[in-house]
Coordinates of N, CA and C and ligand atoms in Angstrom, one line a residue:
M7 N 57.3 107.5 99.1 CA 58.1 108.7 98.9 C 57.7 110.1 98.0
R8 N 58.0 111.3 98.2 CA 57.5 112.4 97.2 C 58.9 113.1 97.1
L9 N 58.8 113.6 95.6 CA 60.1 114.2 95.4 C 59.7 116.0 95.0
T10 N 60.3 116.8 95.6 CA 59.9 118.2 95.1 C 61.2 118.8 94.4
V11 N 61.1 118.9 93.2 CA 62.3 119.5 92.3 C 62.6 121.2 93.1
V12 N 63.3 121.2 93.5 CA 63.7 122.5 94.2 C 64.3 123.0 93.2
G13 N 65.5 122.6 92.5 CA 66.3 123.6 91.6 C 66.7 122.6 90.4
C14 N 66.5 122.8 89.4 CA 66.9 121.8 88.2 C 67.9 122.5 87.0
S15 N 68.0 123.8 87.2 CA 69.3 124.3 86.2 C 70.2 124.1 86.0
G16 N 70.5 123.7 85.0 CA 72.5 123.0 84.7 C 73.2 123.9 84.8
S17 N 74.4 123.6 85.4 CA 75.6 123.9 85.6 C 75.9 125.6 86.5
V18 N 74.5 126.4 86.0 CA 74.3 127.6 86.8 C 73.1 127.7 87.0
P19 N 73.0 128.6 87.9 CA 71.1 128.8 88.0 C 70.7 129.7 86.6
G20 N 69.5 129.4 86.5 CA 69.1 130.1 85.2 C 67.6 131.3 86.0
P21 N 67.4 131.7 84.9 CA 66.2 132.7 85.2 C 65.2 132.3 86.0
A22 N 64.7 131.1 85.6 CA 63.6 130.4 86.2 C 63.4 129.5 87.4
S23 N 65.1 129.1 87.5 CA 65.3 128.1 88.7 C 66.6 128.1 89.3
P24 N 66.8 127.7 90.2 CA 68.1 127.4 91.1 C 68.9 126.5 90.4
A25 N 69.9 126.1 90.9 CA 70.9 125.0 90.2 C 70.4 123.7 91.2
S26 N 71.2 123.0 91.2 CA 70.6 121.6 91.2 C 70.1 121.3 92.9
C27 N 68.8 121.0 93.1 CA 68.5 120.7 94.4 C 67.1 119.7 94.2
Y28 N 67.0 118.7 94.7 CA 66.0 117.8 95.0 C 65.5 117.5 96.1
L29 N 64.2 117.6 96.8 CA 64.0 117.7 98.1 C 62.8 116.1 98.3
I30 N 63.6 114.9 99.2 CA 63.0 113.5 99.1 C 62.2 113.8 100.6
E31 N 60.9 113.3 100.4 CA 60.2 113.3 101.5 C 59.7 111.7 102.0
A32 N 59.8 111.6 103.1 CA 59.1 109.9 103.1 C 58.6 109.7 104.8
D33 N 57.4 109.3 104.7 CA 57.0 109.3 106.2 C 57.2 107.6 106.4
D34 N 57.8 107.0 108.1 CA 58.2 106.2 108.3 C 56.7 105.2 108.9
V35 N 56.8 104.2 109.7 CA 56.0 103.8 110.3 C 54.8 104.3 111.4
D36 N 55.8 105.3 112.0 CA 55.3 105.8 113.0 C 54.8 107.4 113.0
G37 N 54.6 107.5 111.4 CA 54.1 109.1 110.8 C 55.0 110.1 110.5
K38 N 56.2 109.8 111.0 CA 57.3 110.7 111.2 C 57.9 110.9 109.7
T39 N 57.7 112.5 109.2 CA 58.3 112.7 107.8 C 59.9 113.0 107.8
W40 N 60.4 112.3 107.1 CA 61.9 112.5 106.9 C 61.8 113.1 105.6
R41 N 63.3 114.0 105.6 CA 63.6 115.1 104.5 C 65.0 114.7 104.3
V42 N 65.4 114.8 103.1 CA 66.7 114.6 102.2 C 66.6 115.5 101.4
A43 N 67.6 116.5 101.3 CA 67.8 117.1 100.2 C 69.1 116.6 99.2
L44 N 69.0 116.2 98.0 CA 69.5 115.7 96.9 C 70.5 116.8 96.5
D45 N 71.8 117.3 96.9 CA 72.4 118.4 96.4 C 71.9 119.5 96.6
L46 N 72.7 120.7 97.0 CA 72.2 122.0 97.3 C 72.9 123.0 96.6
G47 N 72.6 123.4 95.3 CA 73.2 123.8 94.5 C 73.1 125.5 94.1
S48 N 73.9 126.1 93.6 CA 73.8 127.5 94.0 C 72.3 127.8 94.0
G49 N 71.5 128.8 94.8 CA 70.6 129.6 94.8 C 69.2 128.9 95.2
S50 N 69.7 127.3 95.7 CA 68.6 126.5 96.0 C 68.1 126.7 97.6
L51 N 68.7 127.2 98.5 CA 68.4 127.1 99.7 C 67.2 128.0 100.0
G52 N 67.3 129.2 99.3 CA 66.1 130.0 98.9 C 64.9 129.5 98.9
A53 N 65.2 128.7 97.6 CA 63.7 128.0 96.8 C 63.3 126.9 97.9
L54 N 64.3 126.0 98.4 CA 64.1 124.9 99.7 C 62.8 125.7 100.7
Q55 N 63.0 127.1 101.0 CA 62.5 127.4 102.1 C 60.6 127.4 101.9
K56 N 60.4 127.4 100.3 CA 59.2 127.1 100.2 C 58.6 126.0 100.4
Y57 N 59.1 124.8 100.4 CA 58.7 123.7 100.9 C 59.0 122.8 102.3
C58 N 60.0 123.6 102.8 CA 60.4 122.9 104.4 C 61.2 123.9 105.0
D59 N 61.1 124.1 106.4 CA 62.3 124.7 107.0 C 63.4 123.9 107.0
P60 N 64.6 124.5 106.3 CA 66.0 124.0 106.3 C 66.2 122.9 107.6
R61 N 65.9 123.5 108.7 CA 65.9 122.8 110.2 C 65.5 121.7 110.0
E62 N 64.6 121.3 109.3 CA 63.7 119.7 109.3 C 64.3 118.7 108.5
L63 N 65.5 119.2 108.0 CA 66.4 118.4 106.8 C 67.0 117.1 108.0
D64 N 67.0 115.9 107.6 CA 67.4 115.4 108.3 C 69.2 114.6 107.4
A65 N 69.0 115.3 106.3 CA 70.5 115.0 105.7 C 70.3 116.0 104.4
V66 N 72.0 115.7 104.0 CA 71.7 116.6 102.5 C 72.8 115.4 102.0
A67 N 72.5 115.1 100.6 CA 73.3 113.8 100.2 C 73.8 114.6 98.8
V68 N 75.3 114.9 98.7 CA 76.1 115.5 97.7 C 76.3 114.7 96.5
T69 N 76.1 115.1 95.5 CA 76.6 113.9 94.3 C 78.0 114.2 94.0
H70 N 78.4 115.6 94.3 CA 79.9 115.9 93.9 C 80.0 117.4 94.3
L71 N 81.1 117.9 94.3 CA 81.6 119.2 95.1 C 81.8 120.5 93.9
H72 N 81.0 120.2 92.7 CA 81.2 121.4 91.8 C 80.0 122.2 92.6
P73 N 80.0 123.5 92.3 CA 79.4 124.7 92.9 C 77.9 124.7 92.8
D74 N 77.5 124.1 91.2 CA 76.1 124.2 91.1 C 75.1 123.0 91.4
H75 N 76.3 122.4 92.4 CA 75.5 121.0 93.1 C 75.7 121.2 95.0
C76 N 76.8 122.1 95.3 CA 77.0 122.0 96.8 C 77.3 123.7 97.2
S77 N 77.1 124.8 96.6 CA 77.7 125.9 96.9 C 77.0 126.2 97.8
D78 N 75.4 126.1 98.0 CA 74.3 126.5 99.0 C 74.9 125.7 100.6
L79 N 75.6 125.0 100.5 CA 76.3 124.8 101.8 C 76.4 125.2 102.9
A80 N 77.2 126.2 102.1 CA 77.8 127.7 103.0 C 76.5 128.6 103.7
D81 N 75.3 128.6 102.9 CA 74.1 129.2 103.5 C 73.5 128.4 104.5
L82 N 73.7 126.9 104.2 CA 72.6 126.2 105.1 C 73.7 126.2 106.6
H83 N 74.8 126.4 106.2 CA 75.5 126.7 107.7 C 75.0 127.7 108.5
V84 N 75.1 128.8 107.5 CA 74.6 130.1 108.7 C 73.0 130.0 109.2
Y85 N 72.2 129.5 108.1 CA 70.8 128.8 108.7 C 70.6 128.2 109.6
L86 N 71.7 127.2 110.0 CA 71.4 126.4 111.2 C 72.1 126.8 112.2
K87 N 73.0 127.8 112.1 CA 74.0 128.0 113.2 C 73.2 129.4 113.9
Y88 N 72.8 130.2 113.2 CA 72.3 131.6 113.6 C 71.0 131.7 113.6
H89 N 70.0 130.6 113.6 CA 68.6 130.9 113.6 C 68.2 131.2 115.0
P90 N 67.4 132.2 115.2 CA 67.0 132.7 116.7 C 66.5 131.4 117.5
E91 N 65.8 130.4 117.0 CA 65.5 129.6 117.9 C 66.2 128.5 118.4
G92 N 67.6 128.8 118.1 CA 68.6 127.7 118.5 C 69.4 127.1 117.2
Q93 N 70.5 126.7 117.4 CA 71.1 125.8 116.6 C 70.9 124.5 116.4
S94 N 71.0 124.2 115.0 CA 70.7 122.8 114.8 C 72.0 122.1 113.9
T95 N 71.6 120.8 113.7 CA 72.8 120.1 112.9 C 72.6 119.4 111.8
V96 N 73.2 119.0 110.7 CA 72.6 118.3 109.7 C 73.9 117.2 109.2
T97 N 73.6 116.2 108.6 CA 74.7 115.2 108.2 C 74.6 115.4 106.8
V98 N 75.9 115.7 106.1 CA 76.2 116.0 105.0 C 76.8 114.7 104.1
Y99 N 76.2 114.0 103.6 CA 77.0 113.0 102.8 C 77.6 113.5 101.5
A100 N 79.1 113.3 101.4 CA 79.4 113.8 100.1 C 80.6 113.0 99.6
P101 N 81.2 113.6 98.8 CA 82.8 112.8 98.1 C 83.9 113.4 99.5
F102 N 84.9 112.8 99.1 CA 86.1 113.2 99.9 C 86.4 114.5 99.5
G103 N 86.8 115.2 100.5 CA 87.2 116.6 100.3 C 86.1 117.7 101.0
A104 N 84.7 117.0 101.3 CA 83.8 118.1 101.4 C 84.0 119.1 102.6
S105 N 84.8 118.7 103.5 CA 85.1 119.5 104.6 C 85.9 120.7 104.5
T106 N 86.7 120.6 103.7 CA 87.7 121.6 102.7 C 86.6 122.7 101.9
R107 N 85.9 121.8 101.2 CA 85.1 122.3 100.2 C 84.0 123.6 100.9
I108 N 83.8 122.7 102.1 CA 82.8 123.6 102.7 C 83.2 125.0 103.2
N109 N 84.6 124.9 103.7 CA 85.4 126.0 104.5 C 85.6 126.9 103.4
Q110 N 86.1 126.3 102.1 CA 86.4 127.3 101.2 C 85.0 128.2 100.8
L111 N 83.9 127.6 100.8 CA 82.9 128.3 100.5 C 82.5 129.2 101.4
R112 N 82.8 129.0 102.9 CA 82.4 129.9 103.7 C 83.6 131.0 104.3
G113 N 84.6 130.3 103.7 CA 86.1 131.5 103.7 C 86.5 131.4 105.0
T114 N 86.9 130.2 105.5 CA 87.2 130.1 106.7 C 88.2 128.8 106.7
T115 N 89.1 128.5 107.6 CA 89.5 127.1 107.8 C 89.1 126.3 109.0
D116 N 88.1 127.0 109.8 CA 87.7 126.3 110.7 C 86.2 125.5 110.6
N117 N 86.1 124.3 110.6 CA 85.2 123.2 110.4 C 83.8 123.6 111.0
S118 N 82.8 123.6 110.2 CA 81.5 123.7 110.6 C 81.1 123.1 111.8
D119 N 80.5 123.6 112.7 CA 80.2 123.0 114.0 C 78.6 122.4 113.7
V120 N 78.1 122.6 112.5 CA 76.7 122.4 112.3 C 76.3 121.6 110.9
L121 N 77.3 121.6 110.5 CA 77.3 120.7 109.1 C 78.1 119.3 109.4
H122 N 77.8 118.1 109.4 CA 78.8 117.1 109.8 C 79.2 115.8 108.9
P123 N 80.0 116.5 107.9 CA 80.3 115.7 106.4 C 80.5 114.1 106.8
V124 N 80.0 113.3 105.9 CA 80.1 111.9 106.0 C 81.0 111.6 104.6
V125 N 81.8 111.0 104.5 CA 82.3 110.8 103.0 C 81.8 109.4 102.3
W126 N 81.2 109.9 101.4 CA 80.6 108.7 100.5 C 81.8 107.7 100.0
Q127 N 81.5 106.2 100.3 CA 82.5 105.2 99.9 C 82.0 104.7 98.7
A128 N 82.9 104.2 97.5 CA 82.5 103.5 96.7 C 81.2 102.6 96.8
S129 N 80.1 102.7 96.3 CA 79.0 101.7 96.3 C 78.8 102.0 98.0
G130 N 78.7 103.0 98.6 CA 78.5 102.8 99.9 C 77.0 103.3 99.9
E131 N 76.7 103.3 101.4 CA 75.3 103.5 101.7 C 74.9 104.2 102.7
A132 N 73.5 105.2 103.0 CA 73.4 106.0 104.0 C 71.6 105.4 104.1
R133 N 71.7 105.3 105.8 CA 70.0 104.7 105.8 C 69.5 106.1 106.6
I134 N 68.8 106.6 106.3 CA 67.8 108.0 106.8 C 66.5 107.5 107.1
G135 N 66.0 107.3 108.3 CA 64.9 106.9 108.5 C 64.4 105.5 107.8
P136 N 63.6 105.8 106.8 CA 62.8 105.0 105.9 C 63.6 104.8 104.6
L137 N 64.5 105.8 104.3 CA 65.2 105.9 103.3 C 66.5 105.1 103.1
L138 N 66.7 104.4 102.1 CA 68.1 103.9 102.0 C 68.9 104.6 100.9
I139 N 70.1 105.1 101.0 CA 70.3 105.8 99.6 C 71.7 105.0 99.5
T140 N 72.0 104.4 98.3 CA 73.2 104.0 97.9 C 74.0 104.7 96.8
C141 N 75.2 104.8 96.5 CA 75.8 105.6 95.5 C 76.7 104.6 94.7
E142 N 76.8 105.2 93.5 CA 77.5 104.6 92.6 C 78.6 105.5 91.7
A143 N 79.8 105.5 91.5 CA 80.7 106.1 91.3 C 80.4 106.3 89.5
V144 N 80.2 107.4 89.5 CA 80.1 107.8 88.0 C 81.1 108.6 87.3
R145 N 80.7 109.5 86.0 CA 81.7 109.8 85.1 C 82.1 111.3 84.8
H146 N 83.1 111.8 85.7 CA 83.1 113.3 85.7 C 84.3 113.6 86.0
P147 N 84.7 115.1 85.8 CA 86.3 115.4 86.1 C 86.6 115.4 87.4
V148 N 85.5 115.3 88.3 CA 86.0 115.0 89.8 C 84.9 114.1 90.3
P149 N 85.7 113.7 91.5 CA 85.0 112.3 91.9 C 83.0 112.6 92.1
A150 N 82.4 111.7 91.8 CA 81.2 112.1 91.3 C 80.0 111.0 91.8
Y151 N 79.2 110.6 92.2 CA 78.3 110.0 92.5 C 76.5 109.7 92.0
A152 N 76.1 108.9 91.5 CA 74.7 108.7 91.0 C 74.4 108.2 92.6
L153 N 73.1 108.6 93.0 CA 72.4 108.1 94.0 C 71.3 107.4 93.7
R154 N 70.7 106.4 94.5 CA 69.8 105.5 94.4 C 69.0 105.6 95.3
V155 N 67.8 105.9 95.6 CA 66.9 106.1 96.9 C 65.9 105.4 97.1
E156 N 65.8 104.4 97.8 CA 64.8 103.7 98.1 C 64.1 103.8 99.4
G157 N 62.9 103.9 99.1 CA 61.7 104.2 100.4 C 60.6 103.8 100.0
P158 N 59.7 104.0 101.1 CA 57.9 103.6 101.0 C 57.8 104.4 99.8
S159 N 56.8 103.5 99.1 CA 55.9 103.8 97.5 C 55.0 104.7 98.2
S160 N 54.5 106.0 97.6 CA 53.3 106.7 97.9 C 52.1 106.0 97.1
V161 N 52.4 105.2 95.9 CA 51.5 105.1 95.3 C 51.3 103.3 95.2
R162 N 52.1 102.8 95.9 CA 51.8 101.6 95.7 C 52.1 101.2 97.2
P163 N 51.1 101.2 98.1 CA 51.2 101.1 99.6 C 51.8 99.4 100.0
G164 N 52.8 99.7 100.9 CA 53.2 98.5 101.2 C 54.5 98.1 100.4
S165 N 55.0 98.7 99.4 CA 55.7 98.4 98.6 C 57.0 99.3 98.6
T166 N 58.3 99.0 98.1 CA 59.5 99.9 98.0 C 59.4 100.7 96.7
A167 N 60.0 102.2 96.7 CA 59.8 102.7 95.5 C 61.3 103.3 95.3
V168 N 61.6 103.4 94.0 CA 63.2 103.9 94.0 C 63.4 105.0 92.9
V169 N 63.8 105.9 93.6 CA 64.2 107.0 92.8 C 65.7 107.2 92.5
T170 N 66.0 107.4 91.2 CA 67.7 107.8 91.2 C 67.8 108.8 90.6
Y171 N 69.1 109.5 90.8 CA 69.1 110.6 90.8 C 70.9 110.7 90.1
S172 N 71.0 111.0 88.6 CA 72.4 110.9 87.9 C 73.5 111.5 88.5
G173 N 73.2 112.8 89.4 CA 74.3 113.9 89.5 C 74.6 114.5 88.2
D174 N 76.0 114.5 87.8 CA 76.6 115.2 86.6 C 77.3 114.0 86.3
T175 N 77.3 113.6 84.9 CA 78.1 112.3 84.5 C 78.0 112.1 82.8
D176 N 79.0 111.5 82.1 CA 78.7 111.1 81.3 C 78.2 109.4 81.1
T177 N 77.9 108.9 80.2 CA 77.5 107.4 80.0 C 78.3 106.6 80.9
C178 N 78.1 105.8 81.8 CA 78.9 104.9 82.4 C 78.2 103.6 82.9
D179 N 78.8 102.5 83.2 CA 78.0 101.3 83.9 C 77.6 101.8 85.2
G180 N 78.5 102.5 86.1 CA 77.8 103.0 87.3 C 76.4 103.5 87.2
L181 N 76.0 104.4 86.3 CA 75.0 105.0 86.2 C 73.6 104.1 85.9
E182 N 74.1 103.1 85.0 CA 73.4 102.0 85.0 C 72.6 100.8 86.3
V183 N 73.8 100.7 86.5 CA 73.6 100.3 88.1 C 72.5 100.9 89.0
A184 N 72.9 102.3 89.1 CA 72.2 103.0 89.8 C 70.8 103.2 89.6
A185 N 70.6 103.2 88.1 CA 69.2 103.2 88.0 C 68.2 102.2 87.3
A186 N 68.9 100.9 87.8 CA 68.3 99.9 87.4 C 67.0 99.8 88.0
G187 N 66.1 99.8 86.9 CA 64.4 99.3 87.4 C 63.9 100.4 88.4
A188 N 64.5 101.7 88.2 CA 64.0 102.5 89.1 C 62.8 103.3 88.4
D189 N 61.7 103.4 89.4 CA 60.4 103.9 89.3 C 60.7 105.4 88.5
L190 N 61.6 106.2 89.1 CA 61.7 107.6 88.4 C 63.3 107.7 88.5
F191 N 63.4 108.2 87.2 CA 65.1 108.3 87.2 C 65.3 110.1 86.4
I192 N 66.0 110.6 87.7 CA 66.1 112.0 87.4 C 67.5 112.2 86.9
C193 N 67.4 112.2 85.3 CA 68.7 112.1 84.8 C 69.2 113.4 84.1
E194 N 70.5 113.7 84.3 CA 71.2 114.7 83.8 C 71.0 114.7 82.0
A195 N 71.1 116.0 81.3 CA 70.8 116.3 79.8 C 71.4 117.3 79.7
T196 N 72.6 117.7 79.9 CA 73.3 119.0 79.5 C 73.3 119.3 78.3
Y197 N 74.1 118.4 77.5 CA 74.1 118.5 75.8 C 73.4 118.1 74.8
L198 N 73.4 118.8 73.8 CA 72.9 118.0 72.6 C 73.6 117.3 71.6
T199 N 73.3 116.5 70.8 CA 74.5 115.7 69.8 C 74.9 116.7 68.8
T200 N 74.6 117.9 68.9 CA 75.0 118.9 67.9 C 76.2 119.6 68.6
Y201 N 76.3 119.3 69.6 CA 77.6 120.3 70.6 C 78.8 119.6 70.3
D202 N 79.6 120.2 69.8 CA 81.4 120.0 69.9 C 81.9 119.7 71.6
V203 N 81.7 118.9 71.9 CA 82.3 118.8 73.5 C 83.1 117.6 73.8
E204 N 83.9 117.6 74.8 CA 85.0 116.5 75.3 C 83.9 115.6 75.9
P205 N 84.5 114.3 75.8 CA 83.9 113.4 76.6 C 83.9 113.0 78.0
G206 N 83.4 112.5 78.7 CA 83.6 112.3 80.2 C 83.3 113.2 81.2
V207 N 81.9 114.0 81.0 CA 81.8 115.2 81.4 C 80.3 115.4 81.7
H208 N 79.6 115.3 80.6 CA 78.0 115.2 80.8 C 77.6 114.3 79.4
M209 N 76.0 114.3 79.7 CA 75.2 113.5 78.4 C 74.4 114.4 77.7
T210 N 74.1 114.0 76.4 CA 73.4 114.7 75.6 C 71.5 113.6 76.0
G211 N 70.7 114.6 75.6 CA 69.5 114.3 75.8 C 69.2 112.9 75.4
R212 N 70.0 112.5 74.2 CA 69.7 111.2 73.5 C 70.7 110.1 74.5
D213 N 71.7 110.4 75.1 CA 72.2 109.8 76.2 C 71.4 109.3 77.2
A214 N 70.6 110.5 77.9 CA 70.1 110.2 78.9 C 68.7 109.2 78.5
G215 N 68.2 109.1 77.4 CA 67.0 108.4 77.0 C 67.7 106.9 76.8
H216 N 68.9 106.8 76.2 CA 69.5 105.4 76.0 C 69.7 104.9 77.2
T217 N 70.2 105.4 78.2 CA 70.5 104.7 79.4 C 69.5 104.6 80.2
A218 N 68.3 105.3 80.0 CA 66.9 105.0 80.8 C 66.3 103.9 80.2
E219 N 66.7 103.5 78.9 CA 66.1 102.5 78.3 C 66.9 101.2 78.7
Q220 N 68.2 101.4 78.9 CA 69.0 100.3 78.8 C 68.6 99.9 80.3
A221 N 68.6 100.7 81.4 CA 67.9 100.8 82.8 C 66.7 99.9 83.1
G222 N 66.0 100.2 81.9 CA 64.4 100.1 82.3 C 63.7 100.8 83.3
V223 N 64.0 102.2 83.4 CA 63.2 102.9 84.4 C 61.6 103.1 83.9
G224 N 60.9 103.1 85.1 CA 59.4 104.0 84.7 C 59.3 104.9 84.1
R225 N 60.1 105.9 84.7 CA 59.7 107.2 83.8 C 60.9 107.9 84.1
L226 N 61.2 109.0 83.1 CA 62.4 109.6 83.0 C 62.1 111.0 83.0
L227 N 63.0 111.6 84.1 CA 62.8 113.1 84.4 C 64.1 113.5 84.0
L228 N 64.1 114.9 82.8 CA 65.2 115.2 82.6 C 65.6 116.4 82.9
T229 N 66.9 116.8 83.5 CA 67.2 117.8 84.3 C 68.7 118.3 83.7
H230 N 69.1 119.4 84.7 CA 70.6 119.9 84.6 C 70.6 120.5 82.9
V231 N 69.5 120.9 82.3 CA 69.6 121.8 81.4 C 70.2 123.2 81.5
P232 N 71.3 123.5 81.0 CA 71.5 124.7 81.1 C 70.7 125.8 81.0
P233 N 70.8 127.3 81.0 CA 69.7 128.2 80.5 C 70.4 128.5 78.9
W234 N 71.3 128.1 78.5 CA 71.8 128.4 77.4 C 71.4 127.2 76.3
T235 N 70.7 126.6 76.6 CA 70.4 125.0 75.6 C 68.6 125.1 75.7
D236 N 68.5 124.4 74.4 CA 67.0 124.7 74.3 C 66.4 123.2 74.6
C237 N 65.5 123.7 75.6 CA 64.9 122.5 76.7 C 64.1 121.4 75.4
A238 N 63.4 122.2 74.5 CA 62.6 121.5 73.7 C 63.4 120.4 72.7
S239 N 64.6 120.8 72.4 CA 65.5 120.1 71.8 C 66.2 119.0 72.5
V240 N 66.4 119.0 73.7 CA 66.8 118.0 74.8 C 65.9 117.2 75.1
L241 N 64.6 117.4 75.1 CA 63.4 116.4 75.2 C 63.1 115.8 73.8
E242 N 63.4 116.5 72.7 CA 63.0 115.5 71.4 C 64.4 114.6 71.3
E243 N 65.7 114.7 71.7 CA 66.7 113.7 71.8 C 66.3 112.3 72.5
A244 N 65.9 112.8 73.9 CA 65.5 111.7 74.6 C 64.3 110.8 74.4
T245 N 63.7 111.4 73.8 CA 61.9 110.9 73.4 C 62.5 109.9 72.1
A246 N 63.5 110.2 71.5 CA 63.9 109.0 70.2 C 64.7 108.1 70.9
T247 N 64.8 107.8 72.1 CA 66.1 106.7 72.6 C 65.2 105.9 73.9
F248 N 64.1 106.6 74.2 CA 63.5 106.4 75.3 C 61.9 106.0 74.8
A249 N 61.4 104.6 75.2 CA 60.1 104.6 74.7 C 59.1 104.7 76.1
G250 N 59.6 105.2 77.0 CA 58.6 105.1 78.2 C 58.2 106.5 78.5
D251 N 57.8 106.9 79.4 CA 57.4 108.4 80.1 C 58.4 109.3 80.2
V252 N 58.9 110.3 79.5 CA 59.8 111.1 79.4 C 59.3 112.7 79.6
S253 N 60.1 113.4 80.4 CA 59.6 115.1 80.5 C 60.7 115.7 81.1
L254 N 60.4 117.3 81.1 CA 61.5 117.9 81.3 C 61.4 118.4 82.8
A255 N 62.2 118.3 83.7 CA 61.9 118.7 85.4 C 61.7 120.7 85.3
R256 N 60.8 120.4 86.4 CA 60.2 122.2 86.1 C 60.5 122.2 87.6
P257 N 61.0 123.5 88.2 CA 61.2 124.0 89.5 C 59.8 124.0 90.1
G258 N 59.6 123.6 91.2 CA 58.2 123.4 91.8 C 57.4 122.1 91.8
Q259 N 57.9 121.5 91.0 CA 57.3 120.0 90.3 C 57.3 119.2 91.4
H260 N 56.0 118.5 91.8 CA 56.1 117.5 93.1 C 55.5 116.2 92.3
I261 N 56.4 115.2 92.8 CA 56.0 113.9 92.3 C 55.7 112.9 93.1
Q262 N 55.0 112.1 93.1 CA 54.5 111.1 94.1 C 55.0 109.8 93.5
V263 N 56.0 109.4 94.3 CA 56.8 108.0 93.7 C 56.1 106.7 94.4
Ligands
ZN313 ZN1 76.3 120.4 87.5
ZN314 ZN1 79.8 118.8 87.8

């Protein structure tokens, strides 16, 4: 599996990055490359085109229906429907309400004929070529899921690798289940411990590190840091609670898993 960080800015797009979007690519035994976008947040469809033609996506897997994770589905609809080489379709795995949300973003009540939403069920799964994505409900003000992606390892041929993406969440059991033993844990770290915030929304760098430690992950990639938060402080907090490899996600970053 290969991961590309398409967008990693938290809550809103930032000057250096679109909002959340991670491209997962994996080859099957016949050599076909399968592509899934994890979230398609504000501004990400533009950056995604640096790495693939959006018509090559086999699926979009959406963690929740906040705009910084799904707003560019409206743009993907336009891209797929009006491309001069012909219309194409893509399956969108998302929480309940995705059809309505996509219509709101498009400013219409007519369902998209090119985006096909499939509703995540609690602890549900999606099989996309050689990839198996399972979801775990997490703790956020709207229905939200962490995604665990299993697929062929690029660094240990013949074995399975695991990438877990937290989506947006406060600390919770579902996140630890999703992240258990993951090779790569892409985890949100929106807050600093010095912030005075309500529980049940996001994690601090310290929380992300602690969750990574509890889940026994191989590598922690901190993400969803908003433009108004100091990245170095988030990294420092996570380093204090996770003994393994920890770094900040960067737009355009490629990681073989
Ligand atoms: Zn968010
Ligand atoms: Zn959110």
